[in-house]
């Protein structure tokens, strides 16, 4: 079946502009995560959606970052007034509700470059 | 969650067995050890998970001693396509965000 997809694959934007990044999780997966990865670094958690529960926003670096998940499926990560330090690969992952294993399936990412 | 420590990089020749050790001294009773693999320009991919002793699948083996304060990922007979970054994570049961370190960059040389 289809995996996690993300769009666009690459985005170049000017400093100060807003951007929207999209994630389509695997059908039926109730948990959805956003991470970002700066050059040569590990992944940094941003936000987590689980079913109809309130999202865990504890990883968002500033109030310029927000995300929503409509209908329990597609998610959009929005970055307002982008800054150069926002340049990174933004990764989305989804998983089934499982008591063990917590296996997350990652998309290919969106590479954001802020000029 | 328990912090993990693993080597920054490793080199290996094709056909050799590669062992990557990870330390997690503060692992809790309900934590599992999980390894992800990440190729360039791709998202990470789950490869193996274990709680104790030994786990083996078609990709790798995972060795966990009785005290669970460390673990070793073993890749048999590596090929050039195994060149990737390997992340050791300690995870709770259930769906929680993963905490990634910088991983181990494995370079396989012909």
PDB file of N, CA, C and O in Angstrom, chain A residues 31 33 35 37 41-43 45 48 50 56 91 95-104 106-108 111, chain B residues 32 34 36 38 41-46 49 87 91-103 105:
ATOM      1  N   UNK A  31      -2.159   8.066  14.614  1.00  0.00           N
ATOM      2  CA  UNK A  31      -1.153   8.973  15.169  1.00  0.00           C
ATOM      3  C   UNK A  31      -0.343   9.600  14.041  1.00  0.00           C
ATOM      4  O   UNK A  31       0.033   8.919  13.074  1.00  0.00           O
ATOM      5  N   UNK A  33       2.877  12.570  13.372  1.00  0.00           N
ATOM      6  CA  UNK A  33       3.945  13.338  13.999  1.00  0.00           C
ATOM      7  C   UNK A  33       4.613  14.225  12.956  1.00  0.00           C
ATOM      8  O   UNK A  33       4.769  13.842  11.805  1.00  0.00           O
ATOM      9  N   UNK A  35       8.373  16.173  12.560  1.00  0.00           N
ATOM     10  CA  UNK A  35       9.733  16.357  13.046  1.00  0.00           C
ATOM     11  C   UNK A  35      10.455  17.280  12.060  1.00  0.00           C
ATOM     12  O   UNK A  35      10.030  17.433  10.913  1.00  0.00           O
ATOM     13  N   UNK A  37      14.611  18.131  10.678  1.00  0.00           N
ATOM     14  CA  UNK A  37      16.002  17.683  10.715  1.00  0.00           C
ATOM     15  C   UNK A  37      16.869  18.733  10.041  1.00  0.00           C
ATOM     16  O   UNK A  37      16.760  18.961   8.836  1.00  0.00           O
ATOM     17  N   UNK A  41      22.070  16.813  11.557  1.00  0.00           N
ATOM     18  CA  UNK A  41      21.557  16.626  12.911  1.00  0.00           C
ATOM     19  C   UNK A  41      20.548  15.487  12.957  1.00  0.00           C
ATOM     20  O   UNK A  41      20.050  15.030  11.925  1.00  0.00           O
ATOM     21  N   UNK A  42      20.216  15.077  14.165  1.00  0.00           N
ATOM     22  CA  UNK A  42      19.146  14.111  14.349  1.00  0.00           C
ATOM     23  C   UNK A  42      17.804  14.799  14.202  1.00  0.00           C
ATOM     24  O   UNK A  42      17.715  15.994  13.944  1.00  0.00           O
ATOM     25  N   UNK A  43      16.752  14.046  14.356  1.00  0.00           N
ATOM     26  CA  UNK A  43      15.415  14.588  14.194  1.00  0.00           C
ATOM     27  C   UNK A  43      14.943  15.264  15.476  1.00  0.00           C
ATOM     28  O   UNK A  43      15.175  14.771  16.574  1.00  0.00           O
ATOM     29  N   UNK A  45      11.558  16.614  17.413  1.00  0.00           N
ATOM     30  CA  UNK A  45      10.097  16.516  17.457  1.00  0.00           C
ATOM     31  C   UNK A  45       9.463  17.897  17.460  1.00  0.00           C
ATOM     32  O   UNK A  45       9.932  18.812  18.138  1.00  0.00           O
ATOM     33  N   UNK A  48       2.501  16.417  17.660  1.00  0.00           N
ATOM     34  CA  UNK A  48       1.982  15.058  17.617  1.00  0.00           C
ATOM     35  C   UNK A  48       0.466  15.100  17.731  1.00  0.00           C
ATOM     36  O   UNK A  48      -0.075  15.750  18.629  1.00  0.00           O
ATOM     37  N   UNK A  50      -2.957  12.579  17.978  1.00  0.00           N
ATOM     38  CA  UNK A  50      -3.428  11.216  18.256  1.00  0.00           C
ATOM     39  C   UNK A  50      -4.957  11.236  18.251  1.00  0.00           C
ATOM     40  O   UNK A  50      -5.576  11.764  19.176  1.00  0.00           O
ATOM     41  N   UNK A  56      -0.197  17.368  20.933  1.00  0.00           N
ATOM     42  CA  UNK A  56       0.948  17.678  21.786  1.00  0.00           C
ATOM     43  C   UNK A  56       1.841  18.634  21.017  1.00  0.00           C
ATOM     44  O   UNK A  56       2.535  18.234  20.090  1.00  0.00           O
ATOM     45  N   UNK A  91       9.911  16.410   8.362  1.00  0.00           N
ATOM     46  CA  UNK A  91       9.495  15.025   8.181  1.00  0.00           C
ATOM     47  C   UNK A  91       8.193  14.762   8.910  1.00  0.00           C
ATOM     48  O   UNK A  91       7.998  15.211  10.038  1.00  0.00           O
ATOM     49  N   UNK A  95       1.607   6.389  12.629  1.00  0.00           N
ATOM     50  CA  UNK A  95       1.659   5.059  13.237  1.00  0.00           C
ATOM     51  C   UNK A  95       0.268   4.628  13.674  1.00  0.00           C
ATOM     52  O   UNK A  95      -0.646   5.450  13.834  1.00  0.00           O
ATOM     53  N   UNK A  96       0.125   3.311  13.844  1.00  0.00           N
ATOM     54  CA  UNK A  96      -1.101   2.755  14.398  1.00  0.00           C
ATOM     55  C   UNK A  96      -1.052   2.852  15.909  1.00  0.00           C
ATOM     56  O   UNK A  96       0.030   2.924  16.489  1.00  0.00           O
ATOM     57  N   UNK A  97      -2.203   2.803  16.535  1.00  0.00           N
ATOM     58  CA  UNK A  97      -2.228   2.746  17.986  1.00  0.00           C
ATOM     59  C   UNK A  97      -1.821   1.344  18.406  1.00  0.00           C
ATOM     60  O   UNK A  97      -2.477   0.374  18.098  1.00  0.00           O
ATOM     61  N   UNK A  98      -0.701   1.264  19.022  1.00  0.00           N
ATOM     62  CA  UNK A  98      -0.201  -0.034  19.456  1.00  0.00           C
ATOM     63  C   UNK A  98       0.382   0.118  20.853  1.00  0.00           C
ATOM     64  O   UNK A  98       1.003   1.116  21.169  1.00  0.00           O
ATOM     65  N   UNK A  99       0.189  -0.872  21.668  1.00  0.00           N
ATOM     66  CA  UNK A  99       0.737  -0.797  23.011  1.00  0.00           C
ATOM     67  C   UNK A  99       2.256  -0.965  23.010  1.00  0.00           C
ATOM     68  O   UNK A  99       2.953  -0.444  23.834  1.00  0.00           O
ATOM     69  N   UNK A 100       2.755  -1.729  22.049  1.00  0.00           N
ATOM     70  CA  UNK A 100       4.189  -1.975  21.978  1.00  0.00           C
ATOM     71  C   UNK A 100       4.729  -1.469  20.649  1.00  0.00           C
ATOM     72  O   UNK A 100       3.981  -1.057  19.790  1.00  0.00           O
ATOM     73  N   UNK A 101       5.983  -1.505  20.552  1.00  0.00           N
ATOM     74  CA  UNK A 101       6.706  -1.286  19.296  1.00  0.00           C
ATOM     75  C   UNK A 101       6.745   0.166  18.838  1.00  0.00           C
ATOM     76  O   UNK A 101       7.791   0.648  18.480  1.00  0.00           O
ATOM     77  N   UNK A 102       5.620   0.865  18.815  1.00  0.00           N
ATOM     78  CA  UNK A 102       5.616   2.280  18.435  1.00  0.00           C
ATOM     79  C   UNK A 102       6.377   2.501  17.134  1.00  0.00           C
ATOM     80  O   UNK A 102       7.204   3.399  17.021  1.00  0.00           O
ATOM     81  N   UNK A 103       6.099   1.678  16.140  1.00  0.00           N
ATOM     82  CA  UNK A 103       6.788   1.797  14.872  1.00  0.00           C
ATOM     83  C   UNK A 103       6.195   2.946  14.068  1.00  0.00           C
ATOM     84  O   UNK A 103       5.000   2.949  13.770  1.00  0.00           O
ATOM     85  N   UNK A 104       7.013   3.901  13.756  1.00  0.00           N
ATOM     86  CA  UNK A 104       6.566   5.070  13.003  1.00  0.00           C
ATOM     87  C   UNK A 104       7.055   4.972  11.564  1.00  0.00           C
ATOM     88  O   UNK A 104       8.199   4.604  11.309  1.00  0.00           O
ATOM     89  N   UNK A 106       7.817   6.985   8.212  1.00  0.00           N
ATOM     90  CA  UNK A 106       8.180   8.348   7.829  1.00  0.00           C
ATOM     91  C   UNK A 106       7.966   8.589   6.339  1.00  0.00           C
ATOM     92  O   UNK A 106       8.170   7.696   5.506  1.00  0.00           O
ATOM     93  N   UNK A 107       7.594   9.821   6.025  1.00  0.00           N
ATOM     94  CA  UNK A 107       7.559  10.258   4.647  1.00  0.00           C
ATOM     95  C   UNK A 107       8.947  10.694   4.196  1.00  0.00           C
ATOM     96  O   UNK A 107       9.895  10.679   4.990  1.00  0.00           O
ATOM     97  N   UNK A 108       9.075  11.096   2.935  1.00  0.00           N
ATOM     98  CA  UNK A 108      10.383  11.484   2.393  1.00  0.00           C
ATOM     99  C   UNK A 108      10.832  12.865   2.836  1.00  0.00           C
ATOM    100  O   UNK A 108      11.997  13.221   2.659  1.00  0.00           O
ATOM    101  N   UNK A 111      12.083  19.557   1.974  1.00  0.00           N
ATOM    102  CA  UNK A 111      13.283  20.361   2.228  1.00  0.00           C
ATOM    103  C   UNK A 111      12.934  21.832   2.081  1.00  0.00           C
ATOM    104  O   UNK A 111      12.579  22.281   0.982  1.00  0.00           O
TER     105      UNK A 111
ATOM    106  N   UNK B  32      11.696   0.168  25.632  1.00  0.00           N
ATOM    107  CA  UNK B  32      12.196  -0.755  24.627  1.00  0.00           C
ATOM    108  C   UNK B  32      13.334  -0.092  23.860  1.00  0.00           C
ATOM    109  O   UNK B  32      13.389   1.129  23.742  1.00  0.00           O
ATOM    110  N   UNK B  34      15.065   0.491  20.317  1.00  0.00           N
ATOM    111  CA  UNK B  34      14.621   0.482  18.933  1.00  0.00           C
ATOM    112  C   UNK B  34      15.699   1.104  18.046  1.00  0.00           C
ATOM    113  O   UNK B  34      16.353   2.064  18.447  1.00  0.00           O
ATOM    114  N   UNK B  36      16.504   2.658  14.130  1.00  0.00           N
ATOM    115  CA  UNK B  36      16.031   3.149  12.849  1.00  0.00           C
ATOM    116  C   UNK B  36      17.223   3.358  11.920  1.00  0.00           C
ATOM    117  O   UNK B  36      18.341   3.627  12.373  1.00  0.00           O
ATOM    118  N   UNK B  38      18.436   5.478   8.338  1.00  0.00           N
ATOM    119  CA  UNK B  38      18.069   6.588   7.459  1.00  0.00           C
ATOM    120  C   UNK B  38      19.066   6.716   6.322  1.00  0.00           C
ATOM    121  O   UNK B  38      20.260   6.954   6.553  1.00  0.00           O
ATOM    122  N   UNK B  41      18.412  11.670   1.966  1.00  0.00           N
ATOM    123  CA  UNK B  41      17.205  12.206   1.322  1.00  0.00           C
ATOM    124  C   UNK B  41      15.969  11.339   1.557  1.00  0.00           C
ATOM    125  O   UNK B  41      15.020  11.389   0.762  1.00  0.00           O
ATOM    126  N   UNK B  42      15.983  10.548   2.606  1.00  0.00           N
ATOM    127  CA  UNK B  42      14.807   9.762   2.960  1.00  0.00           C
ATOM    128  C   UNK B  42      14.509   9.926   4.450  1.00  0.00           C
ATOM    129  O   UNK B  42      15.376  10.324   5.228  1.00  0.00           O
ATOM    130  N   UNK B  43      13.272   9.591   4.828  1.00  0.00           N
ATOM    131  CA  UNK B  43      12.942   9.555   6.236  1.00  0.00           C
ATOM    132  C   UNK B  43      13.485   8.291   6.881  1.00  0.00           C
ATOM    133  O   UNK B  43      13.805   7.316   6.198  1.00  0.00           O
ATOM    134  N   UNK B  44      13.609   8.276   8.197  1.00  0.00           N
ATOM    135  CA  UNK B  44      14.088   7.067   8.885  1.00  0.00           C
ATOM    136  C   UNK B  44      13.141   5.891   8.686  1.00  0.00           C
ATOM    137  O   UNK B  44      11.937   6.063   8.453  1.00  0.00           O
ATOM    138  N   UNK B  45      13.715   4.708   8.802  1.00  0.00           N
ATOM    139  CA  UNK B  45      12.943   3.482   8.638  1.00  0.00           C
ATOM    140  C   UNK B  45      13.221   2.563   9.817  1.00  0.00           C
ATOM    141  O   UNK B  45      14.380   2.315  10.162  1.00  0.00           O
ATOM    142  N   UNK B  46      12.156   2.049  10.455  1.00  0.00           N
ATOM    143  CA  UNK B  46      12.292   1.121  11.572  1.00  0.00           C
ATOM    144  C   UNK B  46      12.989  -0.138  11.083  1.00  0.00           C
ATOM    145  O   UNK B  46      12.649  -0.674  10.035  1.00  0.00           O
ATOM    146  N   UNK B  49      13.529  -3.911  17.015  1.00  0.00           N
ATOM    147  CA  UNK B  49      13.237  -3.490  18.379  1.00  0.00           C
ATOM    148  C   UNK B  49      13.356  -4.694  19.306  1.00  0.00           C
ATOM    149  O   UNK B  49      13.027  -5.815  18.912  1.00  0.00           O
ATOM    150  N   UNK B  87      20.145   5.010  13.978  1.00  0.00           N
ATOM    151  CA  UNK B  87      19.759   5.660  15.220  1.00  0.00           C
ATOM    152  C   UNK B  87      19.317   4.618  16.244  1.00  0.00           C
ATOM    153  O   UNK B  87      18.485   3.759  15.945  1.00  0.00           O
ATOM    154  N   UNK B  91      12.335   3.751  23.646  1.00  0.00           N
ATOM    155  CA  UNK B  91      10.952   4.183  23.497  1.00  0.00           C
ATOM    156  C   UNK B  91      10.073   3.524  24.551  1.00  0.00           C
ATOM    157  O   UNK B  91      10.313   2.410  24.987  1.00  0.00           O
ATOM    158  N   UNK B  92       9.038   4.292  24.947  1.00  0.00           N
ATOM    159  CA  UNK B  92       8.015   3.721  25.802  1.00  0.00           C
ATOM    160  C   UNK B  92       7.032   2.943  24.949  1.00  0.00           C
ATOM    161  O   UNK B  92       6.963   3.119  23.742  1.00  0.00           O
ATOM    162  N   UNK B  93       6.248   2.114  25.569  1.00  0.00           N
ATOM    163  CA  UNK B  93       5.143   1.495  24.841  1.00  0.00           C
ATOM    164  C   UNK B  93       4.147   2.588  24.482  1.00  0.00           C
ATOM    165  O   UNK B  93       4.104   3.638  25.090  1.00  0.00           O
ATOM    166  N   UNK B  94       3.365   2.345  23.478  1.00  0.00           N
ATOM    167  CA  UNK B  94       2.372   3.326  23.062  1.00  0.00           C
ATOM    168  C   UNK B  94       2.918   4.310  22.063  1.00  0.00           C
ATOM    169  O   UNK B  94       4.084   4.267  21.690  1.00  0.00           O
ATOM    170  N   UNK B  95       2.091   5.200  21.647  1.00  0.00           N
ATOM    171  CA  UNK B  95       2.451   6.157  20.606  1.00  0.00           C
ATOM    172  C   UNK B  95       2.927   7.458  21.221  1.00  0.00           C
ATOM    173  O   UNK B  95       2.145   8.261  21.663  1.00  0.00           O
ATOM    174  N   UNK B  96       4.195   7.631  21.266  1.00  0.00           N
ATOM    175  CA  UNK B  96       4.781   8.866  21.764  1.00  0.00           C
ATOM    176  C   UNK B  96       5.834   9.340  20.773  1.00  0.00           C
ATOM    177  O   UNK B  96       6.363   8.541  20.000  1.00  0.00           O
ATOM    178  N   UNK B  97       6.115  10.626  20.766  1.00  0.00           N
ATOM    179  CA  UNK B  97       7.153  11.110  19.851  1.00  0.00           C
ATOM    180  C   UNK B  97       8.493  10.428  20.132  1.00  0.00           C
ATOM    181  O   UNK B  97       8.850  10.158  21.270  1.00  0.00           O
ATOM    182  N   UNK B  98       9.228  10.162  19.078  1.00  0.00           N
ATOM    183  CA  UNK B  98      10.539   9.542  19.206  1.00  0.00           C
ATOM    184  C   UNK B  98      11.592  10.601  19.486  1.00  0.00           C
ATOM    185  O   UNK B  98      11.510  11.716  18.999  1.00  0.00           O
ATOM    186  N   UNK B  99      12.583  10.220  20.281  1.00  0.00           N
ATOM    187  CA  UNK B  99      13.684  11.127  20.606  1.00  0.00           C
ATOM    188  C   UNK B  99      14.927  10.596  19.901  1.00  0.00           C
ATOM    189  O   UNK B  99      15.470   9.551  20.272  1.00  0.00           O
ATOM    190  N   UNK B 100      15.356  11.312  18.888  1.00  0.00           N
ATOM    191  CA  UNK B 100      16.509  10.911  18.097  1.00  0.00           C
ATOM    192  C   UNK B 100      17.759  11.648  18.543  1.00  0.00           C
ATOM    193  O   UNK B 100      17.723  12.849  18.790  1.00  0.00           O
ATOM    194  N   UNK B 101      18.864  10.910  18.634  1.00  0.00           N
ATOM    195  CA  UNK B 101      20.161  11.545  18.774  1.00  0.00           C
ATOM    196  C   UNK B 101      20.722  11.794  17.385  1.00  0.00           C
ATOM    197  O   UNK B 101      19.978  11.854  16.410  1.00  0.00           O
ATOM    198  N   UNK B 102      22.048  11.922  17.304  1.00  0.00           N
ATOM    199  CA  UNK B 102      22.673  12.190  16.006  1.00  0.00           C
ATOM    200  C   UNK B 102      22.965  10.920  15.228  1.00  0.00           C
ATOM    201  O   UNK B 102      23.306  10.973  14.050  1.00  0.00           O
ATOM    202  N   UNK B 103      22.840   9.761  15.871  1.00  0.00           N
ATOM    203  CA  UNK B 103      23.017   8.508  15.166  1.00  0.00           C
ATOM    204  C   UNK B 103      24.460   8.173  14.845  1.00  0.00           C
ATOM    205  O   UNK B 103      25.386   8.937  15.145  1.00  0.00           O
ATOM    206  N   UNK B 105      26.859   7.225  11.653  1.00  0.00           N
ATOM    207  CA  UNK B 105      26.958   7.225  10.197  1.00  0.00           C
ATOM    208  C   UNK B 105      27.858   6.078   9.773  1.00  0.00           C
ATOM    209  O   UNK B 105      29.063   6.099  10.023  1.00  0.00           O
TER     210      UNK B 105
END
